[in-house]
mmCIF file of C-alpha atoms in Angstrom:
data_model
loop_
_atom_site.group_PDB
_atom_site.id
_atom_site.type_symbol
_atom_site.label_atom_id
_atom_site.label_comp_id
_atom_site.label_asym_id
_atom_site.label_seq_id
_atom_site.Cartn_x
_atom_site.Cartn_y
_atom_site.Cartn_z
ATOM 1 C CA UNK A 1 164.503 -91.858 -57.678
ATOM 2 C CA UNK A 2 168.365 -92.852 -56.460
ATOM 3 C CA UNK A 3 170.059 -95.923 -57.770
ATOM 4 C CA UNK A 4 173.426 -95.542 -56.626
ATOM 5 C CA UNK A 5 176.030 -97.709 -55.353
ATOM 6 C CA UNK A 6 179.432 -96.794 -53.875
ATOM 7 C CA UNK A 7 181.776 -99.593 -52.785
ATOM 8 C CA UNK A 8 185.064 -100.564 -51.837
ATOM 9 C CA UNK A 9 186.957 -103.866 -51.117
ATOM 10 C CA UNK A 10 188.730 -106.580 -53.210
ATOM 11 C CA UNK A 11 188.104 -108.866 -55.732
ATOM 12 C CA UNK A 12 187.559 -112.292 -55.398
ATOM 13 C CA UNK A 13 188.575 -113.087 -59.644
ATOM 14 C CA UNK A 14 190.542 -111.749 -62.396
ATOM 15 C CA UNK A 15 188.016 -109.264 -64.311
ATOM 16 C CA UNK A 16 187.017 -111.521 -67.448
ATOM 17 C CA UNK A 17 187.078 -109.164 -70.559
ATOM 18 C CA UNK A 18 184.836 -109.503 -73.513
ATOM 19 C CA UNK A 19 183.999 -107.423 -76.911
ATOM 20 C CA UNK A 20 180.542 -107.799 -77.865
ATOM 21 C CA UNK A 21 179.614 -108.377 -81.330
ATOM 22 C CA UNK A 22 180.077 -104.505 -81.794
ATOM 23 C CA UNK A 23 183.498 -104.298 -80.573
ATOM 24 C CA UNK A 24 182.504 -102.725 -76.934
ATOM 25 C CA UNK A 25 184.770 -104.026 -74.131
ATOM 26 C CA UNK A 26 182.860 -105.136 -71.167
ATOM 27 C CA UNK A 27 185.040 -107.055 -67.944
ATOM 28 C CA UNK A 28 183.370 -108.713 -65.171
ATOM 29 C CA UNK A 29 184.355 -109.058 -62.158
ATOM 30 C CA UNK A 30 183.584 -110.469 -58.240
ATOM 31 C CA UNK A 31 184.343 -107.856 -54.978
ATOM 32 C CA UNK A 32 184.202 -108.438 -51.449
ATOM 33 C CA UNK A 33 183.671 -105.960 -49.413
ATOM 34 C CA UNK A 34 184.250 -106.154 -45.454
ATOM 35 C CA UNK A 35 181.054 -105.673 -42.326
ATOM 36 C CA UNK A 36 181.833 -103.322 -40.387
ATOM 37 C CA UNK A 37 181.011 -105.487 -37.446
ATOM 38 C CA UNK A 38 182.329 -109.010 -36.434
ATOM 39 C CA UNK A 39 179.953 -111.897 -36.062
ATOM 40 C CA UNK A 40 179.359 -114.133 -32.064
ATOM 41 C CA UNK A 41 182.941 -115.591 -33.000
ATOM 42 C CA UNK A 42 184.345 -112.367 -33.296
ATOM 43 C CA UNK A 43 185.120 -112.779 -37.095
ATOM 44 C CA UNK A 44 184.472 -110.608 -40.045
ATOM 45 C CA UNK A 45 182.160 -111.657 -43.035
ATOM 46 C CA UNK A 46 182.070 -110.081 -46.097
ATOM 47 C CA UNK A 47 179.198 -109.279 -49.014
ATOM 48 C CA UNK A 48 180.193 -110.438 -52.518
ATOM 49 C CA UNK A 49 178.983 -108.631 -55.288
ATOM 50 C CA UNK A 50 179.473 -108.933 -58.897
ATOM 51 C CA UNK A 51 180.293 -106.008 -61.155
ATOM 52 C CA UNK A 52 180.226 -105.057 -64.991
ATOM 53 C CA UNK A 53 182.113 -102.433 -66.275
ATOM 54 C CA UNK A 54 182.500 -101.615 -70.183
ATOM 55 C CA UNK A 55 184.063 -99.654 -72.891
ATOM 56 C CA UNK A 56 187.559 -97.996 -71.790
ATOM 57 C CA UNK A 57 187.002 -98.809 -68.256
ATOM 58 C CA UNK A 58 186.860 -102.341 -68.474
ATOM 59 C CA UNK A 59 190.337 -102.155 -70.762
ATOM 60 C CA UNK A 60 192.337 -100.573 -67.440
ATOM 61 C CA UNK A 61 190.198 -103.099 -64.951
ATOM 62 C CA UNK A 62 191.566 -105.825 -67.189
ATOM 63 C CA UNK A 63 194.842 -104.756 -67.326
ATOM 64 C CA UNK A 64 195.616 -103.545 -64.223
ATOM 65 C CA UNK A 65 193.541 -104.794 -61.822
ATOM 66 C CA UNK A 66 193.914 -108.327 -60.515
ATOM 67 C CA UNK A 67 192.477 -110.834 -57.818
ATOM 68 C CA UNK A 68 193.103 -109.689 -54.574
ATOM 69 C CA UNK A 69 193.749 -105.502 -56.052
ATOM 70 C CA UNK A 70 191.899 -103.072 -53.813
ATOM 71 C CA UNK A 71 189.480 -101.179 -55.903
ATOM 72 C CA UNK A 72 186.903 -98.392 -55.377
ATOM 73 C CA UNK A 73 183.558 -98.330 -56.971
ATOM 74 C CA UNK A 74 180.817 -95.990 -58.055
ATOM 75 C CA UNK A 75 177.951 -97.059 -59.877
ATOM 76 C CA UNK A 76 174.250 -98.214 -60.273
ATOM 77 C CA UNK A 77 172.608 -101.650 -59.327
ATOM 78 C CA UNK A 78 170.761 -103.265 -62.419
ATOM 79 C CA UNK A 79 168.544 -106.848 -62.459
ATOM 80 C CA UNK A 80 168.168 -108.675 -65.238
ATOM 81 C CA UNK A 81 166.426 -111.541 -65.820
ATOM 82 C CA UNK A 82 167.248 -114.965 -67.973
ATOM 83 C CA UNK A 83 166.339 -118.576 -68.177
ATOM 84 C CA UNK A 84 168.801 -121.030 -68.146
ATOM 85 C CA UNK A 85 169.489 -124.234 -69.355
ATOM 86 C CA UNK A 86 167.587 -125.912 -67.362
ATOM 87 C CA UNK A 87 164.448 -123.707 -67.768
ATOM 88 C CA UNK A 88 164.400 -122.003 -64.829
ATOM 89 C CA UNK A 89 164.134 -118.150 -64.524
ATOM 90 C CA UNK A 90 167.401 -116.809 -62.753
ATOM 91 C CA UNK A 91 167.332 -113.657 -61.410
ATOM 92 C CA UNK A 92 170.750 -111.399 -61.247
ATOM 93 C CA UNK A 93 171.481 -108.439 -59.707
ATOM 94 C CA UNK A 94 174.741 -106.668 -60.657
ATOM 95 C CA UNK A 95 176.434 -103.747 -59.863
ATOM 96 C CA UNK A 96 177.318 -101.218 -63.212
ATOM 97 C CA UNK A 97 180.401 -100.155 -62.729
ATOM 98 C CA UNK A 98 180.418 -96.554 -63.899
ATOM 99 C CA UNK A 99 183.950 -95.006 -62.441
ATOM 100 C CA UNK A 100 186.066 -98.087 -61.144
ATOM 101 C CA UNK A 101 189.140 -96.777 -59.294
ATOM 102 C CA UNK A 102 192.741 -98.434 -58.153
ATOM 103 C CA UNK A 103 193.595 -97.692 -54.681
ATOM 104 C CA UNK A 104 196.937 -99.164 -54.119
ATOM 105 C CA UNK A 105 200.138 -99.929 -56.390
ATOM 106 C CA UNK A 106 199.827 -103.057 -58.331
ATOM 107 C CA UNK A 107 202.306 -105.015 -56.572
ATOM 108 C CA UNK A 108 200.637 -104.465 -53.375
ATOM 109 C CA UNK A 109 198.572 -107.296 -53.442
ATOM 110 C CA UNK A 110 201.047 -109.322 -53.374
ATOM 111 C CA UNK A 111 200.851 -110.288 -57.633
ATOM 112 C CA UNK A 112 204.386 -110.709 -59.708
ATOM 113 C CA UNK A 113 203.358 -109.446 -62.797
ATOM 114 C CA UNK A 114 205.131 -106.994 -64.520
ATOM 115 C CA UNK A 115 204.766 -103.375 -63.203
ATOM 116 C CA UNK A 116 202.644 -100.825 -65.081
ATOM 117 C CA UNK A 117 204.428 -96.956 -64.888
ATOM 118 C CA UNK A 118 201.369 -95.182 -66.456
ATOM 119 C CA UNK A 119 199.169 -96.313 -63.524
ATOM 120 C CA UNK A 120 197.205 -93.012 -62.627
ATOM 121 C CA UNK A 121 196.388 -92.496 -66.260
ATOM 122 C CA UNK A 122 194.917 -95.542 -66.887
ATOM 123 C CA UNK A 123 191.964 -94.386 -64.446
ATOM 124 C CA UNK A 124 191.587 -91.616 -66.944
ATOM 125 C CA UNK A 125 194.062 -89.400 -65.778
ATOM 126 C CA UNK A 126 193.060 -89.098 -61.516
ATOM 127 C CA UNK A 127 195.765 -87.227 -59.681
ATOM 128 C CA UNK A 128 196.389 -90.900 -57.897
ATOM 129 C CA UNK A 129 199.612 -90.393 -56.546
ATOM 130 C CA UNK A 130 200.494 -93.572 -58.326
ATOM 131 C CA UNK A 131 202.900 -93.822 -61.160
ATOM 132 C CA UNK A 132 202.980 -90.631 -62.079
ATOM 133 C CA UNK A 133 205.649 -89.642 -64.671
ATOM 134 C CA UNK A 134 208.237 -86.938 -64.322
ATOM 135 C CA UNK A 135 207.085 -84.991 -67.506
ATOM 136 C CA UNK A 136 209.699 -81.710 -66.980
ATOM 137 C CA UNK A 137 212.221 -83.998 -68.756
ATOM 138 C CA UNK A 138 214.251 -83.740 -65.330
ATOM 139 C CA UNK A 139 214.849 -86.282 -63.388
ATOM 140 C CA UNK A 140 212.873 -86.701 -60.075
ATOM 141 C CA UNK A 141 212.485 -90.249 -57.625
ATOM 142 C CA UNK A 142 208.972 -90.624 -56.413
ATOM 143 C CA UNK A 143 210.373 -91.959 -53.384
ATOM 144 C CA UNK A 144 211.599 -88.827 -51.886
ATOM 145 C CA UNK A 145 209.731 -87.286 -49.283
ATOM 146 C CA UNK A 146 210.574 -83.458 -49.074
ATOM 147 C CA UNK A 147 209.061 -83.875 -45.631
ATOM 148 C CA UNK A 148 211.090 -86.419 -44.145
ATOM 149 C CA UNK A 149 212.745 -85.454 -41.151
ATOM 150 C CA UNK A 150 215.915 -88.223 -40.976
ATOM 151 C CA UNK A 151 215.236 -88.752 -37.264
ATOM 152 C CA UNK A 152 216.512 -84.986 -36.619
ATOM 153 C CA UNK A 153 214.003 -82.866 -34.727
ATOM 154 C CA UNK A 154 212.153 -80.039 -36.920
ATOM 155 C CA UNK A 155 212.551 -76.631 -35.925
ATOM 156 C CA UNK A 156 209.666 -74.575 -36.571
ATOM 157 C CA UNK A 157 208.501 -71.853 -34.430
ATOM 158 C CA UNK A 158 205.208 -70.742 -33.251
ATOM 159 C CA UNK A 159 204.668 -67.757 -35.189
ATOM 160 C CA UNK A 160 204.891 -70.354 -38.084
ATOM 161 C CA UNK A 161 202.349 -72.684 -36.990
ATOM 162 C CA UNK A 162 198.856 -71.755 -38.695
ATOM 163 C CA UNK A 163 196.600 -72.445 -35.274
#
């Protein structure tokens, strides 16, 4: 049997993090994610789903992922079933977040909180091209881009092409 769930889009809240009695962290939190089609008006709908993720996980969703942060995520659906105050039975299905990852900066979404540097190792130490510290003890900018060209052409020749 296959209960797997891969998504990617934004979310619609702040992740809400909790401890539960025995100290576990678990966040919450809503995603849209885009149709790949447009409706009769020619305009996109989205799904909205909402996710659970826990333990260290949920501590880097919380912290560095906001409303509005584009976010990747693998994981399982899971129903559960409650009644609520009314009496009614409510039915829930969620998606369990098991690898939740950042796909752009934190300021990209347009948020003015304070910058994180350690962004890639929050996610548990990806290779995200994000944040990533200079740890040679030299000094390196992350904005230089060895294969910038200035405007000049680039000469290369044909025995140096691979194809």
């Amino acid at each position: 049997m296959i209960n797997r769930v891969v998504l990617v889009g934004r979310l619609t809240r702040d992740p809400e993090l909790r401890y539960t009695p025995n100290g576990v962290a678990v966040a919450n939190f809503g995603i849209a994610v885009n149709r790949p089609f447009t409706n009769q008006q020619g305009e996109r709908e989205a799904d909205f789903f909402n996710c659970v993720v826990w333990r260290k996980q949920a501590e880097n969703v919380a912290n560095y992922l906001k409303k509005g942060s584009l976010a990747g995520i693998d994981g399982r659906l899971q129903s559960r079933r409650y009644e609520n105050q009314e009496g009614r039975r409510v039915n829930v299905v969620e998606v369990q977040a098991e690898s939740v990852q950042f796909l752009e900066p934190r300021n990209a979404s347009g948020g003015s909180g304070s910058p994180r540097n350690d962004y890639a190792g929050a996610q548990g130490g990806g290779n995200q091209g994000y944040g990533q510290q200079n740890q040679g003890g030299g000094s390196s900018n992350l904005n230089d881009d060895p294969f910038a060209n200035d405007g000049q052409p680039i000469d290369i020749s044909d025995d140096d092409l691979p194809f």
